[in-house]
Amino acid sequence: MQVELEGGIADAIGGTPLIRFKRLFADVPFQVFGKLEWMNPGGSSKDRPALHMLREAVRRGEVTGDTVVVESSSGNLAISLAQLCGYLGLRFICVIDPRTTEQHKRIIRCFGGEIDLVDKPDEETGEYLPARIRRVGELLRQLPHAYWTNQYGNPDNYAAHQETTMREIGERLGEIDYLFCGVSSCGTIRGCREYVRSRGWATKIVAVDAAGSVIFGGEKGNRRLPGLGAGVTPHLYRPDVADHVQYVSDIDCIQGCRDLVRYESILAGASSGGVISAIWQMADRISEGAVCAAILPDRGERYLDTVYDDEWVRRELSYDPVPASQGANA
C-alpha cells in the first residue's frame, strides 16, 4: 500500500515567525531576530527534516504502508516523526537514552510512537549515541519492512533547512551578518550554510555547541541537557560548516532560557537558551549595526522538570538559578 505525505498536518510545518528581540538585546548596537521554530506543530525545528526525510523516502518508494519507521533521537525528532507517522498510519519506534525528558516520552506515546530505551552507554566511547545506533541496527535486522530515517547521515535532513529554514530567514531579512545555530546532527547548520553559499552571502555562521561535545574537536565531557552537542562526530558534519564555534554549558542554556522568559515572554527549550547565551558571549565582537538571526529550536514545556525547575538545577548542576523575574541583564 502506497502512502502520501501531503496536506493535513504536513501543511502546517514551516513558515515560523521571525521576531526582533527588542527587550532582551535592548542595549547592544546590533539587532537580533529569533526564528521561533517551536511554533511548528510538533513543537520544534525537527518537524522540517522529519517531513522532508519521510516525504522523499515515500517518493523513492522506500516507505510504504507496510513500513516500520525507526530512528534514534534525544526527543524532538522522535516527536516529529511520531506525529507524521501517526498521520500516515505507520508504526514508529524511537530509540532513546536516559537524557530524554519525561515530557518528550509522553508526547511520543501520545502520537502512537513506541519507545525503545537504551539505558547503558557504549562501552568503548562511554557515549549513548553509538549504543542507540547499534540498537537501531538490531531493530532493522529484526523487523520486516523497517526503515531508518537516519538523521545523522541522511542528506534530506540538511536539505530541509536549506530549502525552508534559511530561505525563510533570507526572504525576510536579506543577507544577514550573523546566523547563530545550535548543533547536534549538524543538519540545520549545514542546510543553512548551503543556502548562504548558494546566494554568495558573507554571512558568518556561528555554531553553538555544548561544552563536552566532540563535534568540533572539543574535549568530551558530561552533558545533562538534550539537544545540543554529540559524543561522536555526525556524518553530516563538514569542517567548513561554521565560521566560528561558541561553546555553552548546561548552566548557560538554563540562564538563556530564563532570560527569554524574563524579557520576551518566550518559554523556550534548552538549546534555545544556549543560542541566546552564545550571542551574549560574542556581543563585544559583533559589529555595530549588524543583523543577527538566531534559530530557537524548541519549546520550553518539555523542560519544566529540568531547565525551569529550581530544585532540579540546584541538585543536578549545583547552581542557584536566577529567577525568571530577576534576569541576569536586569
One Martini backbone bead per residue (centre of mass of N, CA, C, O) as a GRO file, in nm:
protein
  330
    1MET     BB    1   0.094   0.038   0.024
    2GLN     BB    2   0.051   0.364  -0.046
    3VAL     BB    3   0.174   0.676   0.053
    4GLU     BB    4   0.084   1.027   0.163
    5LEU     BB    5   0.262   1.347   0.230
    6GLU     BB    6  -0.016   1.539   0.222
    7GLY     BB    7  -0.137   1.761   0.393
    8GLY     BB    8  -0.254   1.857   0.668
    9ILE     BB    9  -0.008   1.874   0.902
   10ALA     BB   10   0.215   1.930   0.685
   11ASP     BB   11   0.111   2.230   0.617
   12ALA     BB   12   0.219   2.347   0.914
   13ILE     BB   13   0.508   2.333   0.821
   14GLY     BB   14   0.652   2.611   0.869
   15GLY     BB   15   0.651   2.954   0.868
   16THR     BB   16   0.791   3.085   1.096
   17PRO     BB   17   0.857   3.319   1.306
   18LEU     BB   18   1.024   3.653   1.295
   19ILE     BB   19   1.174   3.820   1.570
   20ARG     BB   20   1.248   4.093   1.756
   21PHE     BB   21   1.476   4.153   2.031
   22LYS     BB   22   1.421   4.442   2.209
   23ARG     BB   23   1.472   4.366   2.517
   24LEU     BB   24   1.712   4.168   2.548
   25PHE     BB   25   1.874   4.370   2.313
   26ALA     BB   26   1.865   4.689   2.389
   27ASP     BB   27   2.203   4.750   2.460
   28VAL     BB   28   2.282   4.696   2.163
   29PRO     BB   29   2.434   4.766   1.829
   30PHE     BB   30   2.239   4.526   1.750
   31GLN     BB   31   2.044   4.281   1.582
   32VAL     BB   32   1.784   4.042   1.695
   33PHE     BB   33   1.654   3.743   1.548
   34GLY     BB   34   1.390   3.509   1.601
   35LYS     BB   35   1.340   3.170   1.521
   36LEU     BB   36   1.026   3.008   1.588
   37GLU     BB   37   1.032   2.667   1.589
   38TRP     BB   38   0.813   2.601   1.820
   39MET     BB   39   0.566   2.666   1.598
   40ASN     BB   40   0.556   2.403   1.522
   41PRO     BB   41   0.341   2.138   1.564
   42GLY     BB   42   0.582   1.962   1.717
   43GLY     BB   43   0.778   2.199   1.863
   44SER     BB   44   1.006   2.197   1.622
   45SER     BB   45   1.261   2.186   1.381
   46LYS     BB   46   1.220   1.868   1.323
   47ASP     BB   47   0.980   1.879   1.130
   48ARG     BB   48   1.129   1.932   0.869
   49PRO     BB   49   1.306   1.669   0.834
   50ALA     BB   50   1.082   1.469   0.879
   51LEU     BB   51   0.921   1.546   0.629
   52HIS     BB   52   1.147   1.523   0.412
   53MET     BB   53   1.242   1.233   0.466
   54LEU     BB   54   0.964   1.097   0.422
   55ARG     BB   55   0.880   1.213   0.149
   56GLU     BB   56   1.130   1.104  -0.009
   57ALA     BB   57   1.088   0.804   0.066
   58VAL     BB   58   0.816   0.783  -0.071
   59ARG     BB   59   0.903   0.869  -0.356
   60ARG     BB   60   1.121   0.618  -0.370
   61GLY     BB   61   0.974   0.362  -0.214
   62GLU     BB   62   1.083   0.315   0.097
   63VAL     BB   63   0.791   0.408   0.184
   64THR     BB   64   0.511   0.236   0.309
   65GLY     BB   65   0.234   0.087   0.457
   66ASP     BB   66   0.454  -0.143   0.587
   67THR     BB   67   0.625   0.044   0.743
   68VAL     BB   68   0.894   0.074   0.983
   69VAL     BB   69   0.989   0.336   1.171
   70VAL     BB   70   1.332   0.429   1.254
   71GLU     BB   71   1.490   0.603   1.542
   72SER     BB   72   1.732   0.822   1.673
   73SER     BB   73   1.668   1.013   1.982
   74SER     BB   74   1.634   1.281   2.227
   75GLY     BB   75   1.309   1.373   2.108
   76ASN     BB   76   1.211   1.574   1.878
   77LEU     BB   77   1.219   1.389   1.628
   78ALA     BB   78   1.034   1.181   1.749
   79ILE     BB   79   0.785   1.358   1.756
   80SER     BB   80   0.772   1.425   1.455
   81LEU     BB   81   0.754   1.129   1.355
   82ALA     BB   82   0.509   1.041   1.519
   83GLN     BB   83   0.313   1.239   1.393
   84LEU     BB   84   0.348   1.151   1.089
   85CYS     BB   85   0.302   0.848   1.126
   86GLY     BB   86   0.020   0.880   1.239
   87TYR     BB   87  -0.097   1.009   0.980
   88LEU     BB   88  -0.006   0.746   0.801
   89GLY     BB   89  -0.023   0.471   0.977
   90LEU     BB   90   0.258   0.420   1.113
   91ARG     BB   91   0.508   0.262   1.253
   92PHE     BB   92   0.696   0.378   1.551
   93ILE     BB   93   1.048   0.377   1.653
   94CYS     BB   94   1.229   0.492   1.942
   95VAL     BB   95   1.563   0.560   2.026
   96ILE     BB   96   1.671   0.609   2.355
   97ASP     BB   97   1.775   0.788   2.648
   98PRO     BB   98   1.794   0.916   2.975
   99ARG     BB   99   1.785   1.229   2.867
  100THR     BB  100   1.507   1.199   2.809
  101THR     BB  101   1.224   1.335   2.872
  102GLU     BB  102   0.916   1.280   2.997
  103GLN     BB  103   0.765   1.463   2.801
  104HIS     BB  104   0.867   1.342   2.542
  105LYS     BB  105   0.760   1.055   2.591
  106ARG     BB  106   0.459   1.127   2.612
  107ILE     BB  107   0.428   1.247   2.330
  108ILE     BB  108   0.510   1.006   2.165
  109ARG     BB  109   0.280   0.823   2.273
  110CYS     BB  110   0.039   1.002   2.187
  111PHE     BB  111   0.121   0.947   1.870
  112GLY     BB  112   0.207   0.618   1.883
  113GLY     BB  113   0.479   0.581   1.981
  114GLU     BB  114   0.771   0.392   2.035
  115ILE     BB  115   0.987   0.286   2.305
  116ASP     BB  116   1.354   0.246   2.308
  117LEU     BB  117   1.566   0.184   2.573
  118VAL     BB  118   1.895   0.300   2.637
  119ASP     BB  119   2.076   0.246   2.953
  120LYS     BB  120   2.363   0.200   2.808
  121PRO     BB  121   2.657   0.280   2.721
  122ASP     BB  122   2.917   0.273   2.538
  123GLU     BB  123   3.206   0.113   2.620
  124GLU     BB  124   3.423   0.265   2.444
  125THR     BB  125   3.299   0.582   2.474
  126GLY     BB  126   3.053   0.645   2.688
  127GLU     BB  127   2.817   0.667   2.483
  128TYR     BB  128   2.488   0.661   2.359
  129LEU     BB  129   2.478   0.685   2.050
  130PRO     BB  130   2.614   0.416   1.962
  131ALA     BB  131   2.403   0.243   2.112
  132ARG     BB  132   2.157   0.340   1.955
  133ILE     BB  133   2.253   0.261   1.670
  134ARG     BB  134   2.284  -0.037   1.732
  135ARG     BB  135   1.982  -0.079   1.794
  136VAL     BB  136   1.877  -0.003   1.519
  137GLY     BB  137   2.015  -0.237   1.371
  138GLU     BB  138   1.857  -0.459   1.516
  139LEU     BB  139   1.573  -0.369   1.421
  140LEU     BB  140   1.628  -0.393   1.115
  141ARG     BB  141   1.675  -0.709   1.135
  142GLN     BB  142   1.398  -0.792   1.287
  143LEU     BB  143   1.219  -0.605   1.098
  144PRO     BB  144   0.995  -0.587   0.874
  145HIS     BB  145   1.005  -0.302   0.685
  146ALA     BB  146   1.240  -0.137   0.783
  147TYR     BB  147   1.313   0.223   0.847
  148TRP     BB  148   1.585   0.457   0.837
  149THR     BB  149   1.620   0.796   0.848
  150ASN     BB  150   1.893   0.909   0.944
  151GLN     BB  151   1.990   1.204   1.065
  152TYR     BB  152   2.318   1.171   1.049
  153GLY     BB  153   2.323   1.092   0.701
  154ASN     BB  154   2.085   1.246   0.574
  155PRO     BB  155   2.047   1.483   0.324
  156ASP     BB  156   1.744   1.555   0.389
  157ASN     BB  157   1.797   1.708   0.642
  158TYR     BB  158   1.952   1.964   0.527
  159ALA     BB  159   1.760   2.029   0.289
  160ALA     BB  160   1.527   2.139   0.460
  161HIS     BB  161   1.691   2.401   0.553
  162GLN     BB  162   1.769   2.508   0.278
  163GLU     BB  163   1.458   2.524   0.163
  164THR     BB  164   1.342   2.679   0.435
  165THR     BB  165   1.470   2.818   0.684
  166MET     BB  166   1.681   3.006   0.533
  167ARG     BB  167   1.490   3.115   0.323
  168GLU     BB  168   1.302   3.262   0.522
  169ILE     BB  169   1.515   3.452   0.635
  170GLY     BB  170   1.602   3.580   0.362
  171GLU     BB  171   1.319   3.691   0.277
  172ARG     BB  172   1.310   3.887   0.529
  173LEU     BB  173   1.639   4.000   0.567
  174GLY     BB  174   1.840   3.888   0.390
  175GLU     BB  175   2.164   3.967   0.431
  176ILE     BB  176   2.316   3.854   0.690
  177ASP     BB  177   2.573   3.857   0.936
  178TYR     BB  178   2.437   3.647   1.146
  179LEU     BB  179   2.432   3.295   1.248
  180PHE     BB  180   2.263   3.117   1.507
  181CYS     BB  181   2.344   2.761   1.566
  182GLY     BB  182   2.264   2.472   1.669
  183VAL     BB  183   2.424   2.148   1.750
  184SER     BB  184   2.423   1.787   1.636
  185SER     BB  185   2.369   1.657   1.342
  186CYS     BB  186   2.407   1.919   1.134
  187GLY     BB  187   2.156   1.989   0.959
  188THR     BB  188   2.092   2.289   0.999
  189ILE     BB  189   2.373   2.420   0.946
  190ARG     BB  190   2.423   2.299   0.666
  191GLY     BB  191   2.174   2.406   0.523
  192CYS     BB  192   2.234   2.705   0.574
  193ARG     BB  193   2.510   2.709   0.440
  194GLU     BB  194   2.417   2.628   0.155
  195TYR     BB  195   2.243   2.877   0.109
  196VAL     BB  196   2.452   3.098   0.151
  197ARG     BB  197   2.638   3.003  -0.079
  198SER     BB  198   2.426   3.018  -0.315
  199ARG     BB  199   2.416   3.349  -0.264
  200GLY     BB  200   2.700   3.480  -0.177
  201TRP     BB  201   2.733   3.526   0.119
  202ALA     BB  202   2.888   3.677   0.430
  203THR     BB  203   2.782   3.506   0.639
  204LYS     BB  204   2.815   3.426   0.974
  205ILE     BB  205   2.865   3.108   1.115
  206VAL     BB  206   2.733   3.000   1.432
  207ALA     BB  207   2.823   2.748   1.645
  208VAL     BB  208   2.627   2.592   1.896
  209ASP     BB  209   2.790   2.426   2.154
  210ALA     BB  210   2.854   2.186   2.379
  211ALA     BB  211   2.996   2.129   2.654
  212GLY     BB  212   3.142   1.807   2.574
  213SER     BB  213   3.162   1.816   2.278
  214VAL     BB  214   3.307   1.664   1.957
  215ILE     BB  215   3.243   1.789   1.679
  216PHE     BB  216   3.497   2.025   1.699
  217GLY     BB  217   3.718   1.886   1.905
  218GLY     BB  218   3.630   1.865   2.178
  219GLU     BB  219   3.608   1.792   2.503
  220LYS     BB  220   3.492   1.540   2.670
  221GLY     BB  221   3.165   1.553   2.839
  222ASN     BB  222   2.917   1.627   3.038
  223ARG     BB  223   2.556   1.609   2.955
  224ARG     BB  224   2.226   1.688   3.073
  225LEU     BB  225   2.118   1.816   2.810
  226PRO     BB  226   1.932   1.808   2.544
  227GLY     BB  227   2.026   1.889   2.177
  228LEU     BB  228   2.326   1.949   2.231
  229GLY     BB  229   2.546   1.787   2.078
  230ALA     BB  230   2.814   1.524   2.071
  231GLY     BB  231   3.004   1.215   2.110
  232VAL     BB  232   3.005   1.221   1.796
  233THR     BB  233   3.069   1.256   1.466
  234PRO     BB  234   2.880   1.352   1.227
  235HIS     BB  235   2.821   1.290   0.891
  236LEU     BB  236   2.723   1.598   0.830
  237TYR     BB  237   2.987   1.695   0.888
  238ARG     BB  238   3.195   1.989   0.829
  239PRO     BB  239   3.466   2.192   0.868
  240ASP     BB  240   3.294   2.445   0.704
  241VAL     BB  241   3.009   2.487   0.858
  242ALA     BB  242   3.177   2.702   1.031
  243ASP     BB  243   3.325   3.009   1.150
  244HIS     BB  244   3.215   2.956   1.449
  245VAL     BB  245   3.263   2.843   1.792
  246GLN     BB  246   3.023   2.820   2.064
  247TYR     BB  247   3.034   2.749   2.395
  248VAL     BB  248   2.799   2.580   2.616
  249SER     BB  249   2.642   2.533   2.905
  250ASP     BB  250   2.394   2.429   3.098
  251ILE     BB  251   2.375   2.701   3.247
  252ASP     BB  252   2.353   2.878   2.998
  253CYS     BB  253   2.086   2.758   2.900
  254ILE     BB  254   1.918   2.831   3.147
  255GLN     BB  255   1.965   3.140   3.144
  256GLY     BB  256   1.861   3.191   2.858
  257CYS     BB  257   1.572   3.095   2.912
  258ARG     BB  258   1.509   3.302   3.142
  259ASP     BB  259   1.555   3.554   2.968
  260LEU     BB  260   1.330   3.501   2.765
  261VAL     BB  261   1.104   3.523   2.969
  262ARG     BB  262   1.168   3.801   3.100
  263TYR     BB  263   1.180   3.975   2.811
  264GLU     BB  264   0.982   3.792   2.583
  265SER     BB  265   0.781   3.564   2.669
  266ILE     BB  266   0.965   3.294   2.621
  267LEU     BB  267   0.919   2.939   2.613
  268ALA     BB  268   1.210   2.762   2.596
  269GLY     BB  269   1.452   2.557   2.522
  270ALA     BB  270   1.772   2.469   2.586
  271SER     BB  271   1.898   2.545   2.308
  272SER     BB  272   1.793   2.834   2.302
  273GLY     BB  273   1.954   2.928   2.549
  274GLY     BB  274   2.230   2.877   2.420
  275VAL     BB  275   2.204   3.081   2.189
  276ILE     BB  276   2.171   3.332   2.365
  277SER     BB  277   2.439   3.306   2.521
  278ALA     BB  278   2.624   3.322   2.270
  279ILE     BB  279   2.560   3.613   2.199
  280TRP     BB  280   2.665   3.738   2.462
  281GLN     BB  281   2.960   3.625   2.437
  282MET     BB  282   2.985   3.795   2.140
  283ALA     BB  283   2.900   4.101   2.160
  284ASP     BB  284   3.198   4.245   2.138
  285ARG     BB  285   3.221   4.117   1.818
  286ILE     BB  286   2.977   4.272   1.718
  287SER     BB  287   2.886   4.483   1.495
  288GLU     BB  288   2.764   4.769   1.419
  289GLY     BB  289   2.445   4.705   1.271
  290ALA     BB  290   2.400   4.422   1.290
  291VAL     BB  291   2.247   4.117   1.163
  292CYS     BB  292   2.077   3.874   1.358
  293ALA     BB  293   2.022   3.518   1.366
  294ALA     BB  294   1.810   3.295   1.566
  295ILE     BB  295   1.771   2.958   1.634
  296LEU     BB  296   1.478   2.824   1.792
  297PRO     BB  297   1.402   2.493   1.829
  298ASP     BB  298   1.223   2.488   2.112
  299ARG     BB  299   1.010   2.423   2.364
  300GLY     BB  300   0.961   2.448   2.730
  301GLU     BB  301   0.757   2.230   2.844
  302ARG     BB  302   0.982   1.989   2.828
  303TYR     BB  303   1.150   2.159   3.088
  304LEU     BB  304   1.001   2.185   3.370
  305ASP     BB  305   1.185   1.949   3.527
  306THR     BB  306   1.455   2.127   3.467
  307VAL     BB  307   1.521   2.422   3.365
  308TYR     BB  308   1.247   2.528   3.548
  309ASP     BB  309   1.378   2.374   3.802
  310ASP     BB  310   1.536   2.467   4.077
  311GLU     BB  311   1.593   2.196   4.218
  312TRP     BB  312   1.728   2.052   3.982
  313VAL     BB  313   1.957   2.253   3.938
  314ARG     BB  314   2.082   2.227   4.219
  315ARG     BB  315   2.120   1.914   4.220
  316GLU     BB  316   2.264   1.866   3.925
  317LEU     BB  317   2.451   2.165   3.908
  318SER     BB  318   2.513   2.346   4.152
  319TYR     BB  319   2.285   2.581   4.099
  320ASP     BB  320   2.161   2.914   4.146
  321PRO     BB  321   1.905   3.035   4.002
  322VAL     BB  322   1.775   3.284   3.827
  323PRO     BB  323   1.501   3.423   3.825
  324ALA     BB  324   1.286   3.523   3.579
  325SER     BB  325   1.241   3.811   3.744
  326GLN     BB  326   1.591   3.810   3.763
  327GLY     BB  327   1.775   3.876   3.539
  328ALA     BB  328   2.104   3.926   3.433
  329ASN     BB  329   2.006   4.212   3.268
  330ALA     BB  330   1.865   4.406   3.493
   0.00000   0.00000   0.00000
